[in-house]
mmCIF file of C-alpha atoms in Angstrom:
data_model
loop_
_atom_site.group_PDB
_atom_site.id
_atom_site.type_symbol
_atom_site.label_atom_id
_atom_site.label_comp_id
_atom_site.label_asym_id
_atom_site.label_seq_id
_atom_site.Cartn_x
_atom_site.Cartn_y
_atom_site.Cartn_z
ATOM 1 C CA GLY A 1 2.103 17.990 -0.702
ATOM 2 C CA ALA A 2 3.982 15.204 0.987
ATOM 3 C CA VAL A 3 6.565 13.565 -1.244
ATOM 4 C CA VAL A 4 8.327 10.294 -0.616
ATOM 5 C CA SER A 5 11.291 9.547 -2.811
ATOM 6 C CA GLN A 6 12.554 6.007 -3.298
ATOM 7 C CA HIS A 7 15.788 4.920 -4.959
ATOM 8 C CA PRO A 8 16.734 3.105 -7.001
ATOM 9 C CA SER A 9 13.657 2.568 -9.142
ATOM 10 C CA ARG A 10 15.140 -0.540 -10.714
ATOM 11 C CA VAL A 11 18.051 -2.726 -9.749
ATOM 12 C CA ILE A 12 19.429 -5.960 -11.086
ATOM 13 C CA CYS A 13 21.874 -7.823 -8.908
ATOM 14 C CA LYS A 14 23.634 -11.140 -8.865
ATOM 15 C CA SER A 15 22.520 -13.884 -6.543
ATOM 16 C CA GLY A 16 24.369 -13.682 -3.243
ATOM 17 C CA THR A 17 24.933 -9.943 -3.274
ATOM 18 C CA SER A 18 23.198 -7.298 -1.154
ATOM 19 C CA VAL A 19 21.057 -4.432 -2.336
ATOM 20 C CA LYS A 20 20.173 -1.255 -0.467
ATOM 21 C CA ILE A 21 16.959 0.650 -1.153
ATOM 22 C CA GLU A 22 16.453 4.159 0.162
ATOM 23 C CA CYS A 23 13.220 5.838 1.152
ATOM 24 C CA ARG A 24 13.262 9.562 1.834
ATOM 25 C CA SER A 25 10.567 11.943 2.954
ATOM 26 C CA LEU A 26 11.439 15.095 1.026
ATOM 27 C CA ASP A 27 9.386 17.806 2.651
ATOM 28 C CA PHE A 28 8.360 16.386 5.974
ATOM 29 C CA GLN A 29 9.724 14.378 8.850
ATOM 30 C CA ALA A 30 8.645 10.799 9.248
ATOM 31 C CA THR A 31 9.255 9.075 12.550
ATOM 32 C CA THR A 32 7.680 5.971 11.096
ATOM 33 C CA MET A 33 8.000 4.499 7.639
ATOM 34 C CA PHE A 34 6.644 1.257 6.274
ATOM 35 C CA TRP A 35 8.104 -1.242 3.850
ATOM 36 C CA TYR A 36 5.935 -3.338 1.562
ATOM 37 C CA ARG A 37 6.597 -6.034 -0.969
ATOM 38 C CA GLN A 38 4.466 -6.651 -4.020
ATOM 39 C CA PHE A 39 4.681 -9.649 -6.320
ATOM 40 C CA PRO A 40 3.352 -9.286 -9.877
ATOM 41 C CA LYS A 41 -0.412 -8.909 -9.980
ATOM 42 C CA GLN A 42 -0.619 -9.394 -6.243
ATOM 43 C CA SER A 43 -1.306 -7.199 -3.282
ATOM 44 C CA LEU A 44 1.071 -5.174 -1.163
ATOM 45 C CA MET A 45 2.331 -7.148 1.776
ATOM 46 C CA LEU A 46 3.527 -5.242 4.812
ATOM 47 C CA MET A 47 7.040 -6.373 5.660
ATOM 48 C CA ALA A 48 8.050 -4.137 8.510
ATOM 49 C CA THR A 49 7.548 -0.869 10.310
ATOM 50 C CA SER A 50 10.633 1.295 10.434
ATOM 51 C CA ASN A 51 10.982 3.467 13.544
ATOM 52 C CA GLU A 52 13.406 6.357 13.676
ATOM 53 C CA GLY A 53 16.131 5.716 16.218
ATOM 54 C CA SER A 54 14.985 2.249 17.169
ATOM 55 C CA LYS A 55 14.666 -1.251 15.810
ATOM 56 C CA ALA A 56 12.204 -2.048 13.086
ATOM 57 C CA THR A 57 9.146 -4.127 13.798
ATOM 58 C CA TYR A 58 8.841 -7.039 11.400
ATOM 59 C CA GLU A 59 5.684 -8.807 10.324
ATOM 60 C CA GLN A 60 5.360 -12.485 10.973
ATOM 61 C CA GLY A 61 7.254 -14.550 8.436
ATOM 62 C CA VAL A 62 9.631 -11.778 7.380
ATOM 63 C CA GLU A 63 13.279 -12.600 8.034
ATOM 64 C CA LYS A 64 14.803 -9.683 9.890
ATOM 65 C CA ASP A 65 18.332 -10.864 9.177
ATOM 66 C CA LYS A 66 17.630 -10.928 5.484
ATOM 67 C CA PHE A 67 15.764 -7.658 5.211
ATOM 68 C CA LEU A 68 17.758 -5.163 7.243
ATOM 69 C CA ILE A 69 16.023 -1.898 7.994
ATOM 70 C CA ASN A 70 17.738 1.223 9.240
ATOM 71 C CA HIS A 71 15.933 4.445 10.078
ATOM 72 C CA ALA A 72 18.782 6.671 11.148
ATOM 73 C CA SER A 73 17.105 10.023 10.588
ATOM 74 C CA LEU A 74 13.650 11.536 10.433
ATOM 75 C CA THR A 75 13.769 11.630 6.651
ATOM 76 C CA LEU A 76 15.519 8.445 5.637
ATOM 77 C CA SER A 77 14.832 4.745 5.988
ATOM 78 C CA THR A 78 16.810 2.073 4.172
ATOM 79 C CA LEU A 79 15.974 -1.523 3.354
ATOM 80 C CA THR A 80 18.897 -3.818 2.607
ATOM 81 C CA VAL A 81 18.178 -7.165 1.014
ATOM 82 C CA THR A 82 21.113 -9.296 2.084
ATOM 83 C CA SER A 83 22.420 -12.294 0.184
ATOM 84 C CA ALA A 84 19.693 -11.827 -2.397
ATOM 85 C CA HIS A 85 18.283 -14.814 -4.251
ATOM 86 C CA PRO A 86 15.989 -14.999 -7.270
ATOM 87 C CA GLU A 87 12.969 -15.536 -5.024
ATOM 88 C CA ASP A 88 13.637 -12.109 -3.519
ATOM 89 C CA SER A 89 12.869 -10.544 -6.885
ATOM 90 C CA SER A 90 9.886 -8.331 -6.297
ATOM 91 C CA PHE A 91 8.589 -4.772 -6.184
ATOM 92 C CA TYR A 92 9.521 -3.109 -2.892
ATOM 93 C CA ILE A 93 7.718 0.044 -1.873
ATOM 94 C CA CYS A 94 7.865 2.265 1.177
ATOM 95 C CA SER A 95 5.337 4.638 2.658
ATOM 96 C CA ALA A 96 5.367 7.371 5.254
ATOM 97 C CA ARG A 97 2.776 9.444 7.003
ATOM 98 C CA GLU A 98 2.619 13.212 6.807
ATOM 99 C CA ARG A 99 0.346 14.853 9.310
ATOM 100 C CA SER A 100 -1.763 16.829 6.864
ATOM 101 C CA TYR A 101 -1.637 14.689 3.742
ATOM 102 C CA GLY A 102 -1.780 11.265 5.307
ATOM 103 C CA TYR A 103 0.112 8.336 3.917
ATOM 104 C CA THR A 104 2.223 8.667 0.816
ATOM 105 C CA PHE A 105 3.953 5.879 -1.051
ATOM 106 C CA GLY A 106 7.368 5.975 -2.622
ATOM 107 C CA SER A 107 7.649 5.181 -6.302
ATOM 108 C CA GLY A 108 8.854 1.658 -5.619
ATOM 109 C CA THR A 109 11.929 -0.370 -6.475
ATOM 110 C CA ARG A 110 11.848 -3.243 -8.937
ATOM 111 C CA LEU A 111 14.457 -5.737 -7.746
ATOM 112 C CA THR A 112 15.571 -8.510 -10.068
ATOM 113 C CA VAL A 113 18.035 -11.065 -8.767
ATOM 114 C CA VAL A 114 19.787 -13.111 -11.444
ATOM 115 C CA GLY B 1 -3.262 -10.152 12.773
ATOM 116 C CA GLU B 2 -5.659 -8.443 10.430
ATOM 117 C CA ASN B 3 -6.905 -10.319 7.376
ATOM 118 C CA VAL B 4 -8.468 -8.347 4.538
ATOM 119 C CA GLU B 5 -10.330 -10.034 1.718
ATOM 120 C CA GLN B 6 -11.327 -8.251 -1.458
ATOM 121 C CA HIS B 7 -13.757 -9.145 -4.246
ATOM 122 C CA PRO B 8 -13.921 -9.347 -7.164
ATOM 123 C CA SER B 9 -10.360 -9.832 -8.349
ATOM 124 C CA THR B 10 -11.253 -8.553 -11.825
ATOM 125 C CA LEU B 11 -14.096 -6.335 -12.922
ATOM 126 C CA SER B 12 -15.065 -5.065 -16.355
ATOM 127 C CA VAL B 13 -17.723 -2.416 -16.815
ATOM 128 C CA GLN B 14 -18.966 -0.318 -19.689
ATOM 129 C CA GLU B 15 -18.072 3.346 -19.622
ATOM 130 C CA GLY B 16 -20.689 5.257 -17.704
ATOM 131 C CA ASP B 17 -21.754 2.293 -15.587
ATOM 132 C CA SER B 18 -21.022 1.907 -11.898
ATOM 133 C CA ALA B 19 -18.375 -0.297 -10.313
ATOM 134 C CA VAL B 20 -18.494 -1.761 -6.824
ATOM 135 C CA ILE B 21 -15.608 -3.404 -5.003
ATOM 136 C CA LYS B 22 -16.115 -5.087 -1.650
ATOM 137 C CA CYS B 23 -13.760 -5.841 1.213
ATOM 138 C CA THR B 24 -14.093 -7.613 4.515
ATOM 139 C CA TYR B 25 -11.776 -7.445 7.490
ATOM 140 C CA SER B 26 -11.276 -9.603 10.534
ATOM 141 C CA ASP B 27 -9.931 -7.380 13.299
ATOM 142 C CA SER B 28 -12.690 -5.479 15.073
ATOM 143 C CA ALA B 29 -10.035 -3.040 16.320
ATOM 144 C CA SER B 30 -9.474 -1.750 12.785
ATOM 145 C CA ASN B 31 -10.780 1.777 12.527
ATOM 146 C CA TYR B 32 -9.257 3.293 9.409
ATOM 147 C CA PHE B 33 -9.984 2.052 5.886
ATOM 148 C CA PRO B 34 -8.259 3.661 2.898
ATOM 149 C CA TRP B 35 -8.666 2.785 -0.764
ATOM 150 C CA TYR B 36 -5.768 3.018 -3.177
ATOM 151 C CA LYS B 37 -5.595 3.118 -6.957
ATOM 152 C CA GLN B 38 -2.496 1.705 -8.588
ATOM 153 C CA GLU B 39 -1.763 2.112 -12.251
ATOM 154 C CA LEU B 40 0.651 -0.278 -13.884
ATOM 155 C CA GLY B 41 4.188 0.217 -12.618
ATOM 156 C CA LYS B 42 3.259 3.180 -10.467
ATOM 157 C CA ARG B 43 2.859 3.828 -6.794
ATOM 158 C CA PRO B 44 -0.502 3.404 -5.095
ATOM 159 C CA GLN B 45 -2.444 6.639 -4.791
ATOM 160 C CA LEU B 46 -4.972 7.251 -2.040
ATOM 161 C CA ILE B 47 -8.380 7.944 -3.566
ATOM 162 C CA ILE B 48 -10.642 7.933 -0.543
ATOM 163 C CA ASP B 49 -10.653 6.787 3.055
ATOM 164 C CA ILE B 50 -13.126 6.315 5.856
ATOM 165 C CA ARG B 51 -12.856 6.073 9.599
ATOM 166 C CA SER B 52 -14.962 3.853 11.774
ATOM 167 C CA ASN B 53 -16.998 6.682 13.248
ATOM 168 C CA VAL B 54 -18.831 7.253 9.961
ATOM 169 C CA GLY B 55 -20.806 4.940 7.724
ATOM 170 C CA GLU B 56 -20.374 6.606 4.369
ATOM 171 C CA LYS B 57 -18.139 9.109 2.650
ATOM 172 C CA LYS B 58 -18.418 10.570 -0.822
ATOM 173 C CA ASP B 59 -16.050 12.475 -3.059
ATOM 174 C CA GLN B 60 -17.514 13.312 -6.472
ATOM 175 C CA ARG B 61 -17.866 10.006 -8.356
ATOM 176 C CA ILE B 62 -16.316 7.930 -5.591
ATOM 177 C CA ALA B 63 -17.969 6.775 -2.399
ATOM 178 C CA VAL B 64 -17.098 4.366 0.346
ATOM 179 C CA THR B 65 -19.463 2.670 2.770
ATOM 180 C CA LEU B 66 -18.579 0.940 6.012
ATOM 181 C CA ASN B 67 -20.537 -1.603 8.009
ATOM 182 C CA LYS B 68 -18.688 -2.090 11.285
ATOM 183 C CA THR B 69 -21.041 -4.766 12.545
ATOM 184 C CA ALA B 70 -20.516 -6.936 9.517
ATOM 185 C CA LYS B 71 -16.876 -5.867 9.153
ATOM 186 C CA HIS B 72 -17.126 -4.940 5.537
ATOM 187 C CA PHE B 73 -16.600 -1.849 3.454
ATOM 188 C CA SER B 74 -17.149 -1.088 -0.187
ATOM 189 C CA LEU B 75 -15.910 1.264 -2.874
ATOM 190 C CA HIS B 76 -18.436 2.645 -5.331
ATOM 191 C CA ILE B 77 -17.397 4.399 -8.522
ATOM 192 C CA THR B 78 -20.196 5.964 -10.549
ATOM 193 C CA GLU B 79 -20.142 7.150 -14.159
ATOM 194 C CA THR B 80 -16.953 5.223 -14.801
ATOM 195 C CA GLN B 81 -14.441 6.511 -17.311
ATOM 196 C CA PRO B 82 -11.607 4.720 -19.133
ATOM 197 C CA GLU B 83 -9.068 6.501 -16.950
ATOM 198 C CA ASP B 84 -10.589 4.731 -13.952
ATOM 199 C CA SER B 85 -9.028 1.521 -15.271
ATOM 200 C CA ALA B 86 -6.421 0.423 -12.724
ATOM 201 C CA VAL B 87 -5.931 -1.926 -9.811
ATOM 202 C CA TYR B 88 -7.744 -0.892 -6.664
ATOM 203 C CA PHE B 89 -6.684 -1.971 -3.196
ATOM 204 C CA CYS B 90 -8.596 -1.698 0.014
ATOM 205 C CA ALA B 91 -6.772 -1.647 3.319
ATOM 206 C CA ALA B 92 -7.520 -1.795 7.007
ATOM 207 C CA SER B 93 -5.531 -0.334 9.839
ATOM 208 C CA PRO B 94 -5.889 -1.755 13.334
ATOM 209 C CA GLN B 95 -4.109 1.171 14.935
ATOM 210 C CA GLY B 96 -5.998 4.028 13.449
ATOM 211 C CA GLY B 97 -3.614 4.672 10.633
ATOM 212 C CA ASN B 98 -0.259 3.053 11.157
ATOM 213 C CA GLN B 99 0.275 -0.376 9.672
ATOM 214 C CA PHE B 100 -1.936 -1.150 6.719
ATOM 215 C CA TYR B 101 -3.107 -4.569 5.715
ATOM 216 C CA PHE B 102 -4.117 -4.632 2.091
ATOM 217 C CA GLY B 103 -6.726 -6.597 0.245
ATOM 218 C CA THR B 104 -5.723 -8.678 -2.734
ATOM 219 C CA GLY B 105 -6.651 -6.043 -5.274
ATOM 220 C CA THR B 106 -9.269 -5.627 -7.984
ATOM 221 C CA SER B 107 -8.264 -5.041 -11.564
ATOM 222 C CA LEU B 108 -10.903 -2.695 -12.985
ATOM 223 C CA THR B 109 -11.284 -2.285 -16.726
ATOM 224 C CA VAL B 110 -13.632 0.360 -18.072
ATOM 225 C CA ILE B 111 -14.593 -0.415 -21.648
ATOM 226 C CA PRO B 112 -15.106 2.665 -23.827
#
């Protein structure tokens, strides 16, 4: 099946630092990946669409300078939370589409900013 | 953009009973509607999906119905089991399967 790997699974960082989250499609190529954010007991909110070789498309209200997305290859997209603050603490999860299996989610990253 | 509403937010049923979760969407261009099950701390898993060219789809104990005119779709789980307990999310995709807009989730508890 289609597997999407996401790292790290958990990260704790100090306020003001940056954190990079990786999303990899292990056995398929993904020209498009998606980044979501999920607060506790709430729904998944689409943050941005990551396009291989081009700029990401951000949803309304998402700060592109704060959440930097890079999709440099067909199997890797990264989300960097810059100058993180406690309010950025959340569960971040990516997804990618494989032609036969449809959309698969990564395992998510629990970010805690202290 | 698309706005997806989901009800109820919590649902408790006795084992063996049926559970129904309902969603509405706003964008008439949406044509793909997946349902995801998310267990605590885990990634969402696709359980069933439906496209706008059909009105109903069934997979064993799970079924989904779609009413395009009314812009609503529902998840039906029959003969519920304790392992069905999880949070269920509906979603709508205005581009036939690219960006997803999720409902607010339903926490289902199946009581043994």
